[in-house]
Amino acid sequence: MKTKIVSMDNTNLNNDIIEEAGQIIKQGGLVAFPTETVYGLGADALQENAAARIYEAKGRPSDNPLIVHISNQESLAFLVREIPDKAKALAKCFWPGPLTMILYKSDTVPCATTGGLDTVAVRMPGHPISLALIQAGGGYIAAPSANVSGRPSPTKAEHVIDDLDGKIDMVIDGGEVGIGLESTIVDLTGDIPVILRPGYITREMMEPVIGEIHIDQNISEPAAQPKAPGMKYRHYAPKAPMVLVEGEALLVAEKIISCCAEAIQNGKMVGIIATDETKNSYPDGIIKSIGFRDNGEAIAHNLYAVLREFDKEEVDIIYAESVIEEGIGYAIRNRMRKAAGYHVLHVPEITDFRKYNRILFITGSGTGRASMAEAIMKSMKLVRPFEIESRGIVVLFPEPVNQKAETVMDIKGVKIKDQKSSPLTEEDFTKGTMMVVMETRQREKIIEEFGYFSDIFTLGELTDTDTDIPSPLGQPLRGYTECYDILEGLLQQLADKINNKEEDKTW
Ligand code: TXA
Ligand code: MG
């Protein structure tokens, strides 16, 4: 198939071309077009076989439902069973715009469009070309992002052409898109709306309009069952493995410099996703900036193009700086974590242990690794007294320490008398408390439940090993002995660090 490529000025639409594109849609064809978020690949949402053509062109699994795009508020009623008040309020406030709502579908929407679900995703985009094309195409255009499945969403027509030339009928080139990340998806089928995919429209922007909103727990975690089927696919991974480094700007840059030096010494070609502030501080590697750190909108705009550029470079590994997490930064971090396949290094913000007087070891239940760590740490010599305790994130009632953990500690001669697990509570988040978790995931759980707290570290981070300490649960005694030995080694390192830092007067 020959793909027709046409350019159009956003402020001066060419009606003949819009008419022609509309006809293609009505006849069951495919047209890629710009929206304010990313380029979409459009087909008639009400034709059963149009969706099948989209899946074929994108190489996309057909259980992944499509978003239906409309051009006016009234069209919504035709697609859904009923419009809850909260949906009305959101539409009034944010449409046209980068917000997609999930509602129960009406019988008019073919199952092929919704991937067999009884709900439908609807959005009214704000881009003039989108709106004109939807009208010309019959009013209901199903459009996923116009990329081949597994690549970053296209933010320029050139990206669409790279991926889909010869597979679709037409590309309308309206220049670079404005936002650069896909729309926010909010599910309004339950009592409390849930954000399934973060985007430009944030929870903070919507809550004043409709009240409490939840965020799908599974957004931040890899191995879960997200409610938006599309979120479960590893959307995009660069050709080279990517490592996301999170933390304070300068420390992140330092960490990347040392990781790069090591990789280069091992004969590897390194790519760096940097920011404008730091890009000149890297001595080696292929460096590309995504913009100024605190300008989330510019970063959103540049991110996908930079990721695509790296696919053309011969690098073996990519280190990426993580950026601010406020506003659209939350969506940026979500997309970057996915691109990294959730390979994240967190650089501890503070290694000045002098600000702490209390160490809290935390795991899920608080009966295994955390209580062993507590007992081991208490047996170590520290330059000054610390309050040392352990907690569990999910403790319904205090449980005794795991029997095998207790046996191992008896053998090792570490005292652990009458220790029971206790739950982590709000009162634990005090100034001077350093929280130490065993797995990165546990920090995310804590932050999700209690809000952001800067003094949570994994034991791996504090000892520069950057690995999680696996749970011995379910293993024979030997597993617990091994776990004990690992903990003892790392905690000795931590104790040395605390002691050395405090003795170093110049520091
Ligand atoms: O900004 C955007 O939303 C772009 C532009 C083109 O509008 N479109 C886009 O579509 O990103 P796509 O297909 O790449 O992503 C749609 C997401 C997928 O994760 C899909 O699983 C989810 O929306 N989705 C669609 N219908 C759904 C439904 N009924 N329930 C839950 N999730 C749904
Ligand atoms: Mg997509």
CSV table of C-alpha atoms in Angstrom, one decimal, residues 53-507:
chain,number,residue,atom,x,y,z
A,53,ARG,CA,-7.0,-3.1,10.6
A,54,ILE,CA,-5.5,-0.9,13.4
A,55,TYR,CA,-4.3,-3.9,15.3
A,56,GLU,CA,-2.7,-5.3,12.1
A,57,ALA,CA,-0.9,-2.2,11.2
A,58,LYS,CA,0.5,-1.7,14.7
A,59,GLY,CA,1.2,-5.3,15.4
A,60,ARG,CA,-0.8,-4.8,18.6
A,61,PRO,CA,-2.5,-7.5,20.7
A,62,SER,CA,-6.2,-7.4,20.1
A,63,ASP,CA,-7.2,-7.5,23.8
A,64,ASN,CA,-5.8,-4.0,24.1
A,65,PRO,CA,-8.8,-1.7,23.7
A,66,LEU,CA,-8.8,1.6,21.8
A,67,ILE,CA,-9.8,5.1,22.8
A,68,VAL,CA,-12.7,6.6,20.9
A,69,HIS,CA,-12.2,10.2,19.9
A,70,ILE,CA,-15.1,12.6,19.6
A,71,SER,CA,-15.4,16.2,18.5
A,72,ASN,CA,-18.1,17.5,20.7
A,73,GLN,CA,-19.6,16.9,24.2
A,74,GLU,CA,-22.9,15.7,22.9
A,75,SER,CA,-21.3,12.7,21.1
A,76,LEU,CA,-20.5,11.1,24.4
A,77,ALA,CA,-24.1,10.1,25.2
A,78,PHE,CA,-24.2,8.0,22.0
A,79,LEU,CA,-21.2,5.8,23.2
A,80,VAL,CA,-22.0,5.2,26.8
A,81,ARG,CA,-24.9,3.7,28.9
A,82,GLU,CA,-25.1,6.7,31.2
A,83,ILE,CA,-23.0,9.7,32.0
A,84,PRO,CA,-22.2,10.0,35.8
A,85,ASP,CA,-22.1,13.5,37.2
A,86,LYS,CA,-18.4,13.3,37.8
A,87,ALA,CA,-17.9,12.5,34.1
A,88,LYS,CA,-20.0,15.5,33.2
A,89,ALA,CA,-18.0,17.7,35.5
A,90,LEU,CA,-14.6,16.5,34.1
A,91,ALA,CA,-15.8,16.8,30.5
A,92,LYS,CA,-16.9,20.4,31.1
A,93,CYS,CA,-13.6,21.3,32.8
A,94,PHE,CA,-11.0,19.4,30.7
A,95,TRP,CA,-12.5,18.7,27.2
A,96,PRO,CA,-11.4,19.3,24.6
A,97,GLY,CA,-8.1,18.2,26.1
A,98,PRO,CA,-5.7,15.4,27.1
A,99,LEU,CA,-8.1,13.4,29.3
A,100,THR,CA,-9.6,10.0,28.5
A,101,MET,CA,-12.6,8.7,30.5
A,102,ILE,CA,-13.6,5.1,31.0
A,103,LEU,CA,-17.4,4.5,31.1
A,104,TYR,CA,-19.8,1.7,30.6
A,105,LYS,CA,-20.3,1.3,26.8
A,106,SER,CA,-23.6,1.4,24.9
A,107,ASP,CA,-24.5,-1.2,22.4
A,108,THR,CA,-23.4,1.0,19.5
A,109,VAL,CA,-19.7,0.5,20.3
A,110,PRO,CA,-18.5,-2.7,18.7
A,111,CYS,CA,-16.6,-5.2,21.0
A,112,ALA,CA,-13.7,-5.1,18.6
A,113,THR,CA,-13.1,-1.4,19.5
A,114,THR,CA,-13.1,-2.1,23.3
A,115,GLY,CA,-11.2,-5.4,23.2
A,116,GLY,CA,-14.2,-7.3,24.4
A,117,LEU,CA,-14.7,-5.1,27.5
A,118,ASP,CA,-18.1,-3.7,28.5
A,119,THR,CA,-16.5,-0.3,29.1
A,120,VAL,CA,-15.2,2.2,26.5
A,121,ALA,CA,-12.5,4.8,26.7
A,122,VAL,CA,-13.6,8.2,25.3
A,123,ARG,CA,-11.6,11.4,24.7
A,124,MET,CA,-12.3,14.7,23.0
A,125,PRO,CA,-8.9,16.0,21.8
A,126,GLY,CA,-8.1,19.7,21.6
A,127,HIS,CA,-6.0,19.7,18.4
A,128,PRO,CA,-7.7,21.6,15.5
A,129,ILE,CA,-6.7,18.9,13.0
A,130,SER,CA,-8.1,16.1,15.2
A,131,LEU,CA,-11.4,17.9,15.7
A,132,ALA,CA,-11.8,18.6,12.0
A,133,LEU,CA,-10.9,15.0,11.0
A,134,ILE,CA,-13.3,13.5,13.6
A,135,GLN,CA,-16.1,15.6,12.2
A,136,ALA,CA,-15.3,14.7,8.6
A,137,GLY,CA,-14.9,11.0,9.4
A,138,GLY,CA,-18.4,10.6,10.9
A,139,GLY,CA,-17.9,11.7,14.5
A,140,TYR,CA,-16.2,8.7,16.2
A,141,ILE,CA,-12.6,7.8,15.5
A,142,ALA,CA,-10.9,5.0,17.4
A,143,ALA,CA,-7.2,5.9,17.7
A,144,PRO,CA,-4.3,4.4,19.5
A,145,SER,CA,-0.9,6.1,19.4
A,146,ALA,CA,0.4,5.8,15.8
A,147,ASN,CA,3.5,3.7,16.5
A,148,VAL,CA,4.4,0.1,15.9
A,149,SER,CA,3.6,-1.8,19.1
A,150,GLY,CA,6.6,-1.7,21.5
A,151,ARG,CA,8.0,1.7,20.2
A,152,PRO,CA,7.6,5.1,21.9
A,153,SER,CA,4.5,7.0,20.9
A,154,PRO,CA,5.2,9.4,17.9
A,155,THR,CA,5.5,13.1,18.6
A,156,LYS,CA,6.3,14.0,15.0
A,157,ALA,CA,5.0,12.8,11.7
A,158,GLU,CA,8.5,11.6,10.9
A,159,HIS,CA,8.1,9.0,13.7
A,160,VAL,CA,4.8,7.8,12.3
A,161,ILE,CA,6.4,7.4,8.9
A,162,ASP,CA,9.3,5.5,10.3
A,163,ASP,CA,6.9,3.0,11.9
A,164,LEU,CA,3.9,2.8,9.6
A,165,ASP,CA,4.9,3.9,6.0
A,166,GLY,CA,3.3,1.5,3.6
A,167,LYS,CA,0.9,0.0,6.2
A,168,ILE,CA,-1.7,2.8,6.4
A,169,ASP,CA,-3.6,5.1,3.9
A,170,MET,CA,-2.6,8.5,5.0
A,171,VAL,CA,-0.5,10.6,7.4
A,172,ILE,CA,-1.5,14.2,8.1
A,173,ASP,CA,1.7,16.0,9.2
A,174,GLY,CA,0.7,18.9,11.5
A,175,GLY,CA,4.2,19.4,12.9
A,176,GLU,CA,5.4,18.5,16.4
A,177,VAL,CA,2.7,17.8,19.0
A,178,GLY,CA,2.4,20.0,22.0
A,179,ILE,CA,2.4,17.8,25.1
A,180,GLY,CA,4.3,14.7,24.0
A,181,LEU,CA,2.9,12.1,26.5
A,182,GLU,CA,-0.3,10.2,26.1
A,183,SER,CA,-3.5,11.4,27.7
A,184,THR,CA,-4.4,10.8,31.4
A,185,ILE,CA,-6.8,7.9,31.7
A,186,VAL,CA,-9.4,8.0,34.5
A,187,ASP,CA,-11.8,5.2,35.2
A,188,LEU,CA,-15.3,6.5,36.2
A,189,THR,CA,-17.1,3.1,36.5
A,190,GLY,CA,-16.7,2.8,40.2
A,191,ASP,CA,-17.7,5.0,43.2
A,192,ILE,CA,-14.3,6.6,43.4
A,193,PRO,CA,-12.6,7.5,40.1
A,194,VAL,CA,-9.2,5.9,39.5
A,195,ILE,CA,-6.3,7.1,37.4
A,196,LEU,CA,-5.2,4.2,35.2
A,197,ARG,CA,-2.5,6.1,33.3
A,198,PRO,CA,-1.0,9.4,34.5
A,199,GLY,CA,-0.6,12.3,32.1
A,200,TYR,CA,-0.8,16.0,31.7
A,201,ILE,CA,-4.1,16.3,33.6
A,202,THR,CA,-3.0,15.4,37.1
A,203,ARG,CA,-4.9,14.2,40.2
A,204,GLU,CA,-4.3,17.6,41.8
A,205,MET,CA,-6.0,19.2,38.8
A,206,MET,CA,-9.1,16.9,38.9
A,207,GLU,CA,-9.7,16.5,42.7
A,208,PRO,CA,-11.0,20.1,43.1
A,209,VAL,CA,-13.6,19.3,40.4
A,210,ILE,CA,-14.8,15.8,41.4
A,211,GLY,CA,-13.4,15.1,44.9
A,212,GLU,CA,-11.3,12.1,45.9
A,213,ILE,CA,-9.4,10.2,43.2
A,214,HIS,CA,-7.3,7.1,43.6
A,215,ILE,CA,-4.3,6.1,41.6
A,216,ASP,CA,-4.2,2.6,40.3
A,217,GLN,CA,-1.7,0.9,42.6
A,218,ASN,CA,-0.2,-1.0,39.8
A,219,ILE,CA,1.0,2.0,37.9
A,220,SER,CA,4.3,2.1,39.8
A,221,GLU,CA,4.8,-1.6,39.9
A,222,PRO,CA,6.0,-4.0,37.2
A,223,ALA,CA,4.5,-7.4,37.9
A,224,ALA,CA,1.0,-6.4,38.6
A,225,GLN,CA,-2.4,-6.5,36.9
A,226,PRO,CA,-3.2,-3.0,35.8
A,227,LYS,CA,-6.7,-2.1,35.0
A,228,ALA,CA,-5.9,-0.5,31.7
A,229,PRO,CA,-5.0,-3.5,29.6
A,230,GLY,CA,-2.4,-1.5,27.6
A,231,MET,CA,-0.4,-0.7,30.8
A,232,LYS,CA,0.6,-4.4,31.2
A,233,TYR,CA,2.5,-4.6,28.0
A,234,ARG,CA,6.1,-3.4,28.3
A,235,HIS,CA,5.2,-0.5,26.1
A,236,TYR,CA,8.6,0.6,25.1
A,237,ALA,CA,12.0,-0.6,25.9
A,238,PRO,CA,15.0,0.9,24.1
A,239,LYS,CA,17.2,-1.6,22.1
A,240,ALA,CA,19.9,-1.2,24.7
A,241,PRO,CA,19.0,-1.9,28.4
A,242,MET,CA,18.2,1.3,30.2
A,243,VAL,CA,18.9,2.1,33.9
A,244,LEU,CA,17.0,5.0,35.5
A,245,VAL,CA,18.9,6.8,38.2
A,246,GLU,CA,16.7,8.6,40.7
A,247,GLY,CA,17.7,11.0,43.5
A,248,GLU,CA,19.1,14.5,44.0
A,249,ALA,CA,20.4,16.0,40.8
A,250,LEU,CA,24.1,16.3,41.5
A,251,LEU,CA,24.3,12.9,43.2
A,252,VAL,CA,22.5,11.3,40.2
A,253,ALA,CA,25.0,12.8,37.8
A,254,GLU,CA,27.9,11.6,40.0
A,255,LYS,CA,26.4,8.1,40.1
A,256,ILE,CA,26.0,8.0,36.4
A,257,ILE,CA,29.6,9.2,35.8
A,258,SER,CA,30.9,6.4,38.0
A,259,CYS,CA,28.6,3.7,36.4
A,260,CYS,CA,29.7,4.9,32.9
A,261,ALA,CA,33.4,4.8,33.8
A,262,GLU,CA,32.9,1.2,34.9
A,263,ALA,CA,30.9,0.2,31.8
A,264,ILE,CA,33.5,1.9,29.5
A,265,GLN,CA,36.3,0.1,31.3
A,266,ASN,CA,34.4,-3.1,30.4
A,267,GLY,CA,34.5,-2.2,26.8
A,268,LYS,CA,30.9,-1.0,26.6
A,269,MET,CA,29.4,1.9,24.6
A,270,VAL,CA,27.3,4.1,26.9
A,271,GLY,CA,24.4,6.4,26.3
A,272,ILE,CA,23.3,9.0,28.8
A,273,ILE,CA,19.9,10.7,29.0
A,274,ALA,CA,20.9,13.9,30.7
A,275,THR,CA,19.3,17.3,31.4
A,276,ASP,CA,20.4,20.7,30.3
A,277,GLU,CA,22.0,21.5,33.7
A,278,THR,CA,24.1,18.4,33.8
A,279,LYS,CA,24.8,17.5,30.2
A,280,ASN,CA,28.3,19.1,30.2
A,281,SER,CA,29.4,17.3,33.3
A,282,TYR,CA,29.7,13.9,31.7
A,283,PRO,CA,33.2,13.1,30.4
A,284,ASP,CA,32.2,10.1,28.2
A,285,GLY,CA,29.3,8.5,26.4
A,286,ILE,CA,26.7,9.6,23.9
A,287,ILE,CA,24.9,12.3,25.8
A,288,LYS,CA,21.4,13.6,24.9
A,289,SER,CA,19.5,16.1,27.0
A,290,ILE,CA,15.7,16.0,27.5
A,291,GLY,CA,15.6,19.6,28.7
A,292,PHE,CA,15.9,21.6,31.9
A,293,ARG,CA,15.2,19.5,35.0
A,294,ASP,CA,12.5,21.6,36.5
A,295,ASN,CA,10.6,22.2,33.2
A,296,GLY,CA,8.4,19.1,33.1
A,297,GLU,CA,6.5,20.3,30.1
A,298,ALA,CA,9.6,20.6,28.0
A,299,ILE,CA,10.8,17.2,29.1
A,300,ALA,CA,7.4,15.6,28.3
A,301,HIS,CA,7.7,17.2,24.9
A,302,ASN,CA,11.2,15.8,24.2
A,303,LEU,CA,11.3,12.4,25.9
A,304,TYR,CA,10.0,10.1,23.2
A,305,ALA,CA,12.0,11.7,20.5
A,306,VAL,CA,15.2,11.2,22.5
A,307,LEU,CA,14.3,7.6,23.2
A,308,ARG,CA,13.8,7.0,19.5
A,309,GLU,CA,17.1,8.7,18.7
A,310,PHE,CA,18.9,6.2,21.0
A,311,ASP,CA,17.5,3.3,19.0
A,312,LYS,CA,19.6,4.6,16.1
A,313,GLU,CA,22.8,4.7,18.2
A,314,GLU,CA,25.1,1.8,18.8
A,315,VAL,CA,25.1,1.9,22.6
A,316,ASP,CA,25.2,-1.2,24.9
A,317,ILE,CA,23.6,0.5,27.9
A,318,ILE,CA,21.7,3.7,28.6
A,319,TYR,CA,21.8,5.6,32.0
A,320,ALA,CA,19.0,8.0,32.4
A,321,GLU,CA,18.6,10.8,34.9
A,322,SER,CA,15.2,10.9,36.6
A,323,VAL,CA,13.6,14.3,37.0
A,324,ILE,CA,11.0,16.1,39.1
A,325,GLU,CA,8.0,14.2,40.2
A,326,GLU,CA,5.5,17.0,40.6
A,327,GLY,CA,2.7,17.8,38.1
A,328,ILE,CA,3.4,16.1,34.8
A,329,GLY,CA,6.7,14.9,36.3
A,330,TYR,CA,4.7,11.9,37.7
A,331,ALA,CA,3.7,10.9,34.2
A,332,ILE,CA,7.2,11.4,32.9
A,333,ARG,CA,8.7,9.2,35.6
A,334,ASN,CA,6.0,6.5,34.9
A,335,ARG,CA,7.0,6.4,31.3
A,336,MET,CA,10.7,6.4,32.0
A,337,ARG,CA,10.4,3.6,34.6
A,338,LYS,CA,8.6,1.5,32.0
A,339,ALA,CA,11.2,2.3,29.4
A,340,ALA,CA,13.8,1.1,31.9
A,341,GLY,CA,11.8,-2.1,32.5
A,342,TYR,CA,11.7,-0.9,36.1
A,343,HIS,CA,15.5,-1.0,36.5
A,344,VAL,CA,15.9,1.9,38.9
A,345,LEU,CA,18.8,3.0,41.0
A,346,HIS,CA,18.0,5.3,43.8
A,347,VAL,CA,20.8,7.5,45.0
A,348,PRO,CA,20.4,8.3,48.7
A,349,GLU,CA,19.9,12.0,49.2
A,350,ILE,CA,21.7,12.2,52.4
A,351,THR,CA,24.6,10.2,53.7
A,352,ASP,CA,25.2,12.5,56.6
A,353,PHE,CA,24.2,10.1,59.3
A,354,ARG,CA,24.6,12.8,62.0
A,355,LYS,CA,21.1,13.9,61.4
A,356,TYR,CA,19.7,10.6,62.5
A,357,ASN,CA,19.3,9.2,66.0
A,358,ARG,CA,16.9,6.4,65.2
A,359,ILE,CA,17.1,3.5,62.8
A,360,LEU,CA,14.0,1.7,61.8
A,361,PHE,CA,14.3,-1.6,59.8
A,362,ILE,CA,11.1,-2.2,57.7
A,363,THR,CA,9.8,-5.2,55.7
A,364,GLY,CA,6.4,-6.4,54.7
A,365,SER,CA,5.6,-8.4,57.8
A,366,GLY,CA,8.4,-7.2,60.1
A,367,THR,CA,9.0,-10.8,61.4
A,368,GLY,CA,12.0,-11.9,59.3
A,369,ARG,CA,14.6,-9.7,57.7
A,370,ALA,CA,13.7,-6.6,59.7
A,371,SER,CA,13.8,-8.2,63.1
A,372,MET,CA,17.1,-10.0,62.2
A,373,ALA,CA,18.5,-6.6,61.1
A,374,GLU,CA,17.3,-5.0,64.3
A,375,ALA,CA,19.0,-7.6,66.5
A,376,ILE,CA,22.2,-7.6,64.5
A,377,MET,CA,22.5,-3.8,64.4
A,378,LYS,CA,21.9,-3.7,68.2
A,379,SER,CA,24.9,-6.0,68.6
A,380,MET,CA,27.2,-3.7,66.7
A,381,LYS,CA,29.4,-1.0,68.1
A,382,LEU,CA,28.3,2.5,67.1
A,383,VAL,CA,30.0,5.8,68.0
A,384,ARG,CA,27.0,7.0,69.7
A,385,PRO,CA,23.7,5.5,70.8
A,386,PHE,CA,20.9,5.0,68.3
A,387,GLU,CA,17.4,3.9,68.9
A,388,ILE,CA,17.1,0.7,66.8
A,389,GLU,CA,13.7,-0.9,66.0
A,390,SER,CA,11.9,-2.8,63.3
A,391,ARG,CA,8.4,-2.5,61.8
A,392,GLY,CA,6.2,-4.3,59.3
A,393,ILE,CA,4.2,-2.5,56.6
A,394,VAL,CA,1.3,-5.0,56.8
A,395,VAL,CA,0.9,-6.1,60.4
A,396,LEU,CA,-2.7,-6.8,61.4
A,397,PHE,CA,-1.7,-8.0,64.9
A,398,PRO,CA,1.7,-8.4,66.5
A,399,GLU,CA,3.3,-11.6,65.5
A,400,PRO,CA,6.3,-13.3,67.1
A,401,VAL,CA,9.5,-13.3,65.1
A,402,ASN,CA,9.8,-16.1,62.5
A,403,GLN,CA,10.8,-19.3,64.2
A,404,LYS,CA,13.7,-20.0,61.8
A,405,ALA,CA,15.0,-16.5,62.1
A,406,GLU,CA,15.0,-16.9,65.8
A,407,THR,CA,16.8,-20.3,65.6
A,408,VAL,CA,19.5,-18.8,63.4
A,409,MET,CA,20.0,-15.9,65.7
A,410,ASP,CA,20.2,-18.2,68.7
A,411,ILE,CA,23.0,-20.1,67.0
A,412,LYS,CA,24.8,-16.9,66.1
A,413,GLY,CA,24.5,-15.8,69.7
A,414,VAL,CA,22.5,-12.7,68.9
A,415,LYS,CA,19.9,-11.8,71.5
A,416,ILE,CA,16.4,-11.4,70.3
A,417,LYS,CA,14.1,-11.6,73.4
A,418,ASP,CA,10.4,-11.5,73.2
A,419,GLN,CA,10.5,-9.6,70.0
A,420,LYS,CA,7.2,-9.1,68.3
A,421,SER,CA,6.4,-7.4,65.0
A,422,SER,CA,4.7,-4.0,65.2
A,423,PRO,CA,3.1,-2.0,62.4
A,424,LEU,CA,4.6,1.1,60.8
A,425,THR,CA,2.5,4.0,61.8
A,426,GLU,CA,2.3,7.8,61.2
A,427,GLU,CA,4.2,8.3,64.5
A,428,ASP,CA,7.2,6.6,63.1
A,429,PHE,CA,7.8,9.4,60.6
A,430,THR,CA,9.8,11.7,62.8
A,431,LYS,CA,12.8,13.9,62.2
A,432,GLY,CA,15.9,12.0,63.0
A,433,THR,CA,14.5,8.6,61.9
A,434,MET,CA,16.3,6.7,59.1
A,435,MET,CA,14.1,4.0,57.6
A,436,VAL,CA,15.9,1.1,56.1
A,437,VAL,CA,14.0,-1.3,53.8
A,438,MET,CA,15.2,-4.5,52.1
A,439,GLU,CA,13.6,-4.0,48.7
A,440,THR,CA,13.0,-1.0,46.5
A,441,ARG,CA,9.3,-2.1,46.2
A,442,GLN,CA,8.9,-1.6,50.0
A,443,ARG,CA,9.9,2.0,49.8
A,444,GLU,CA,7.3,2.6,47.1
A,445,LYS,CA,4.6,0.9,49.2
A,446,ILE,CA,5.5,3.0,52.2
A,447,ILE,CA,5.4,6.2,50.2
A,448,GLU,CA,2.1,5.2,48.6
A,449,GLU,CA,0.6,4.6,52.0
A,450,PHE,CA,2.0,7.4,54.1
A,451,GLY,CA,3.1,10.0,51.5
A,452,TYR,CA,6.6,11.1,50.5
A,453,PHE,CA,9.4,10.8,53.1
A,454,SER,CA,12.9,11.4,52.1
A,455,ASP,CA,14.7,9.3,54.7
A,456,ILE,CA,13.9,5.9,53.4
A,457,PHE,CA,16.8,3.9,52.0
A,458,THR,CA,17.3,0.3,50.9
A,459,LEU,CA,20.0,-1.5,52.7
A,460,GLY,CA,21.6,-2.0,49.2
A,461,GLU,CA,21.8,1.7,48.6
A,462,LEU,CA,23.3,2.5,51.9
A,463,THR,CA,26.1,0.0,51.2
A,464,ASP,CA,26.6,0.7,47.5
A,465,THR,CA,25.5,-2.8,46.5
A,466,ASP,CA,22.3,-1.6,44.8
A,467,THR,CA,20.6,-5.0,45.2
A,468,ASP,CA,17.5,-6.1,47.0
A,469,ILE,CA,17.9,-8.5,49.9
A,470,PRO,CA,15.6,-11.4,49.0
A,471,SER,CA,13.1,-12.8,51.6
A,472,PRO,CA,14.1,-16.2,53.1
A,473,LEU,CA,10.4,-16.9,53.7
A,474,GLY,CA,9.5,-20.5,52.9
A,475,GLN,CA,13.1,-21.6,52.7
A,476,PRO,CA,14.8,-24.1,55.0
A,477,LEU,CA,17.0,-23.0,57.8
A,478,ARG,CA,19.9,-22.7,55.5
A,479,GLY,CA,18.1,-19.9,53.6
A,480,TYR,CA,17.8,-18.0,56.8
A,481,THR,CA,21.4,-18.6,57.7
A,482,GLU,CA,22.5,-17.2,54.3
A,483,CYS,CA,20.2,-14.2,54.8
A,484,TYR,CA,21.6,-13.6,58.2
A,485,ASP,CA,25.2,-13.6,56.8
A,486,ILE,CA,24.3,-11.2,54.1
A,487,LEU,CA,22.6,-8.9,56.5
A,488,GLU,CA,25.5,-9.1,58.9
A,489,GLY,CA,28.0,-8.2,56.2
A,490,LEU,CA,26.0,-5.2,55.0
A,491,LEU,CA,25.1,-3.9,58.4
A,492,GLN,CA,28.8,-4.0,59.4
A,493,GLN,CA,29.4,-1.8,56.3
A,494,LEU,CA,26.7,0.5,57.4
A,495,ALA,CA,28.0,0.7,60.9
A,496,ASP,CA,31.5,1.4,59.6
A,497,LYS,CA,30.1,4.2,57.4
A,498,ILE,CA,28.2,5.8,60.3
A,499,ASN,CA,31.3,5.6,62.5
A,500,ASN,CA,33.8,6.8,59.9
A,501,LYS,CA,31.7,9.8,58.9
A,502,GLU,CA,31.3,10.9,62.4
A,503,GLU,CA,35.0,10.7,63.2
A,504,ASP,CA,36.0,12.6,60.0
A,505,LYS,CA,36.2,16.1,61.4
A,506,THR,CA,36.7,17.8,58.1
A,507,TRP,CA,33.6,16.3,56.6
